[in-house]
Amino acid sequence: MKEIVIISGKGGTGKTSITACFAHLADEAVLADCDVDASDLHLLLKPKIRESGEFTAGKVAIINNDLCTSCGACLNHCRFGAVKITGNIYNVDEMSCEGCKVCKLVCTSEAIRFKEKTSGDWYIADSKKHPLIYAHLRPGEENSGKLVSLVRSKAKKYAEENNIETIIIDGPPGIGCPVIASIGGTSLALVITEPTLSGLHDLKRICELTLHFKVPTCVCINKFDLNHEVADTIEGFCSKNGMDLIGKIPYDVDITKAMLKEESIVEYSDCKASAEIKKTWRRLARTAGLPNFKSH
């Protein structure tokens, strides 16, 4: 099985738009949107949900008021301000509780217990062409790296059960825990960057991460013609570090028009950007050695 992860050192490089194009161009694949903090691949792929479930991570305190003596120990020791009091009734604000269990330690009446906290939701859906597994982390919740791992495991299970040999992962931006959970053990990482100084800076950081985890890496420059000087610098960086530059996509306003139509650019138009994305996909598929790949 081949897992290709599309990542970017920073947000706004066009990573998801290009992933949606690859989803349309792939002959057979399972799609996994691992940008669980701001999942949006489904907006372009219009999936129909067939299965869903809740994601639990961490625990939250609950006060049993039948046992509580209103001593105030939990209120005084909670550094997060999660314990609230109304009259003589103590309760816990779930949004503020960090699950540290200090309140349980200081409670002399054993009135506090902990329950699993629902932090997000996952979905298995049928998109325009391929199955899509994605998730949403609820506002203010954490453990997104754990939710990414859940999405990947469900994508692998689906692929194995249905004899699908390719998984395309839309990874999160940055270099944090969700990114690490997205790239570990993948066959190939494609970094989408842009010709800006911040794009170059964050490209270097994300490539350090993929190198650390020994994930083969190639690069694509989106909107390369907005700054030829920085684009040339990125090309030199790739050459110096032995990474293939497999795509240089020009800026095209049709990409925005396609997004407004909830379509990928390769569905919407045969413009120059669309043509280059198709070439990039063919190079990526050959580099990754995708099974059953047809060069069309």
XYZ file of C-alpha atoms in Angstrom:
296
model
C 0.000 0.000 0.000
C 1.228 3.494 -0.878
C 0.465 6.503 1.315
C 1.106 9.929 -0.199
C 0.821 12.895 2.154
C 0.460 16.455 0.850
C 1.726 18.978 3.389
C 2.861 22.582 3.637
C 5.069 24.382 6.096
C 2.483 27.154 6.362
C -1.193 27.684 5.678
C -2.596 29.239 2.523
C -0.261 27.654 -0.027
C -3.065 25.909 -1.932
C -2.424 22.466 -0.471
C -6.068 21.396 -0.226
C -6.968 22.760 -3.669
C -4.154 20.714 -5.213
C -5.103 17.634 -3.180
C -8.650 17.916 -4.554
C -7.165 17.885 -8.052
C -5.167 14.758 -7.280
C -8.332 13.162 -5.917
C -10.004 13.771 -9.277
C -7.002 12.528 -11.283
C -6.295 9.355 -9.283
C -7.624 6.144 -10.800
C -8.311 4.470 -7.461
C -7.582 5.782 -3.958
C -8.825 6.343 -0.443
C -8.742 10.005 0.573
C -7.927 11.093 4.125
C -8.273 14.695 5.288
C -5.944 14.924 8.278
C -6.222 18.687 8.713
C -8.657 18.030 11.554
C -8.325 21.498 13.108
C -9.731 23.056 9.927
C -10.937 20.269 7.672
C -12.108 21.611 4.304
C -11.361 19.035 1.599
C -14.984 17.908 1.798
C -16.107 21.357 0.627
C -14.693 20.597 -2.830
C -15.499 16.880 -2.942
C -19.163 17.042 -1.819
C -19.158 13.735 0.092
C -22.222 11.788 1.202
C -21.670 10.534 4.756
C -22.221 6.805 5.236
C -20.783 6.422 8.763
C -19.793 8.746 11.611
C -18.738 8.642 15.237
C -17.483 10.678 18.158
C -13.835 11.105 19.084
C -13.006 11.112 22.781
C -9.733 12.399 24.164
C -8.889 13.439 27.700
C -11.202 13.560 30.686
C -13.301 16.197 32.402
C -14.299 16.493 36.065
C -17.837 16.043 37.383
C -18.911 17.014 40.900
C -21.501 14.867 42.676
C -23.479 17.435 44.636
C -25.019 14.738 46.840
C -21.549 14.035 48.231
C -20.100 17.559 48.007
C -19.719 19.346 51.384
C -19.063 22.772 49.754
C -15.660 22.988 51.428
C -14.244 24.975 48.477
C -10.991 23.009 48.199
C -11.523 22.251 44.508
C -12.362 25.899 43.796
C -9.234 27.131 45.572
C -6.865 24.681 43.936
C -8.097 24.730 40.322
C -5.569 26.899 38.483
C -7.680 26.882 35.313
C -10.767 28.437 36.897
C -12.889 25.483 35.817
C -14.716 25.078 39.135
C -17.706 27.395 39.433
C -20.054 28.065 42.367
C -23.677 29.157 42.268
C -24.991 29.667 45.787
C -23.587 26.604 47.553
C -23.662 24.408 44.448
C -20.288 23.556 42.871
C -19.959 22.501 39.245
C -17.291 22.251 36.538
C -17.065 24.226 33.293
C -16.093 21.530 30.768
C -14.560 24.039 28.354
C -12.110 25.220 31.049
C -11.311 21.855 32.644
C -7.903 20.456 31.615
C -8.398 17.096 33.328
C -5.387 17.526 35.624
C -7.216 15.802 38.565
C -5.963 18.226 41.232
C -9.567 18.756 42.338
C -9.998 15.015 42.884
C -6.813 14.880 44.973
C -7.893 17.674 47.324
C -11.545 16.591 47.646
C -11.999 15.007 51.099
C -15.541 13.804 50.418
C -14.704 11.891 47.216
C -17.355 13.878 45.358
C -15.388 14.272 42.121
C -15.081 11.748 39.312
C -13.861 12.022 35.733
C -15.567 11.088 32.474
C -14.290 10.776 28.916
C -14.505 14.037 26.986
C -15.916 14.164 23.455
C -13.470 16.307 21.479
C -14.434 15.757 17.866
C -16.279 13.772 15.223
C -15.098 11.505 12.390
C -16.772 10.589 9.125
C -16.539 7.949 6.404
C -18.110 9.244 3.215
C -18.403 8.728 -0.519
C -17.052 11.696 -2.463
C -17.387 12.398 -6.177
C -14.972 9.619 -7.141
C -13.348 8.052 -4.070
C -14.114 7.257 -0.431
C -13.186 10.098 1.934
C -12.336 9.785 5.619
C -12.223 13.056 7.525
C -12.863 14.565 10.954
C -13.629 17.772 12.783
C -12.083 18.778 16.085
C -14.640 20.644 18.178
C -13.948 24.310 19.083
C -11.401 24.738 21.849
C -10.475 21.051 21.959
C -7.008 19.521 21.794
C -5.382 16.154 20.975
C -5.620 16.782 17.234
C -2.586 14.531 16.684
C -4.533 11.638 18.173
C -7.506 12.420 15.925
C -5.184 12.484 12.887
C -3.975 8.998 13.829
C -7.598 7.851 14.066
C -8.381 9.190 10.574
C -5.300 7.478 9.129
C -6.106 4.166 10.795
C -9.664 4.225 9.433
C -8.357 5.086 5.962
C -5.913 2.148 6.092
C -8.612 -0.219 7.314
C -10.980 0.860 4.536
C -8.237 0.477 1.920
C -7.315 -3.012 3.153
C -10.927 -4.193 3.277
C -11.602 -2.956 -0.250
C -8.246 -3.895 -1.854
C -7.346 -0.278 -2.589
C -3.597 0.227 -2.750
C -3.305 4.031 -2.636
C -4.109 6.491 0.138
C -3.889 10.241 -0.510
C -3.596 12.300 2.668
C -4.361 16.009 2.896
C -2.103 16.899 5.802
C -2.270 19.875 8.162
C -0.005 22.924 7.776
C 2.961 23.692 10.027
C 5.341 21.311 11.809
C 3.442 20.445 15.012
C 1.981 17.263 16.451
C -0.781 16.847 13.809
C 1.834 17.045 11.030
C 4.044 14.474 12.731
C 1.017 12.179 13.058
C 0.264 12.715 9.352
C 3.696 11.971 7.883
C 5.020 9.116 10.018
C 5.417 5.926 7.979
C 4.137 7.401 4.703
C 5.584 6.421 1.339
C 6.136 9.961 0.041
C 5.559 13.541 1.167
C 4.767 16.316 -1.288
C 5.390 19.781 0.131
C 3.333 22.574 -1.426
C 5.080 25.904 -1.038
C 4.767 29.436 -2.409
C 7.392 31.894 -3.702
C 7.536 34.128 -0.636
C 10.149 34.506 2.087
C 7.793 32.991 4.650
C 7.054 30.165 2.221
C 10.772 29.457 1.801
C 11.396 29.637 5.550
C 8.605 27.194 6.371
C 9.568 24.903 3.488
C 12.978 24.480 5.095
C 11.381 23.683 8.470
C 8.970 21.069 7.124
C 11.731 19.422 5.086
C 13.831 19.124 8.237
C 10.884 17.279 9.776
C 10.405 14.850 6.878
C 14.172 14.230 6.822
C 14.096 13.448 10.549
C 11.367 10.852 10.022
C 13.079 9.525 6.884
C 10.104 10.220 4.621
C 11.035 10.695 0.922
C 10.121 14.258 -0.027
C 9.416 16.214 -3.187
C 8.291 19.801 -3.679
C 5.778 21.765 -5.740
C 5.765 25.570 -6.011
C 2.273 27.003 -6.289
C 1.844 30.450 -7.925
C 5.543 30.306 -8.817
C 5.288 33.207 -11.280
C 4.374 35.750 -8.585
C 8.022 35.995 -7.530
C 10.555 34.404 -9.875
C 13.507 35.309 -7.652
C 12.225 33.405 -4.616
C 10.983 30.585 -6.864
C 14.540 30.206 -8.194
C 15.861 30.169 -4.619
C 13.412 27.387 -3.732
C 14.497 25.455 -6.808
C 18.125 25.820 -5.721
C 17.254 24.635 -2.202
C 15.596 21.522 -3.622
C 18.558 20.763 -5.890
C 21.048 21.236 -3.050
C 19.131 18.888 -0.748
C 18.391 16.168 -3.283
C 14.640 16.747 -3.468
C 12.734 16.610 -6.734
C 10.876 19.754 -7.737
C 7.971 18.068 -9.517
C 5.700 21.042 -10.170
C 5.673 24.793 -10.813
C 2.044 25.864 -10.968
C 1.311 29.356 -12.346
C -1.140 31.760 -10.734
C -4.549 31.580 -12.374
C -7.767 33.314 -11.342
C -9.713 30.295 -12.663
C -8.657 28.417 -9.528
C -10.680 30.834 -7.418
C -13.599 30.587 -9.829
C -13.466 26.787 -9.567
C -13.546 26.979 -5.769
C -16.669 29.144 -5.919
C -18.258 26.401 -8.031
C -17.120 23.787 -5.457
C -14.907 22.133 -8.055
C -11.209 21.461 -8.494
C -9.457 23.396 -11.259
C -8.859 20.209 -13.301
C -12.627 19.677 -13.437
C -13.421 23.321 -14.130
C -10.918 24.424 -16.751
C -8.137 23.402 -19.130
C -6.082 26.476 -18.220
C -2.290 26.502 -17.794
C -2.554 25.872 -14.049
C -4.778 22.863 -14.677
C -2.338 21.455 -17.226
C 0.614 21.850 -14.864
C -1.267 20.186 -11.990
C -1.956 17.197 -14.266
C 1.760 16.997 -15.104
C 2.603 17.275 -11.399
C 0.252 14.400 -10.598
C 1.850 12.179 -13.247
C 5.328 12.938 -11.885
C 4.149 12.335 -8.313
C 2.513 9.020 -9.225
C 5.656 7.813 -11.001
C 7.911 8.943 -8.141
C 5.718 7.194 -5.551
C 5.397 4.091 -7.731
C 1.620 4.036 -7.436
C 0.081 0.678 -8.353
C -2.207 0.556 -11.391
C -1.127 4.059 -12.371
C -2.137 5.047 -15.876
C -0.169 7.826 -17.528
C -3.021 9.685 -19.217
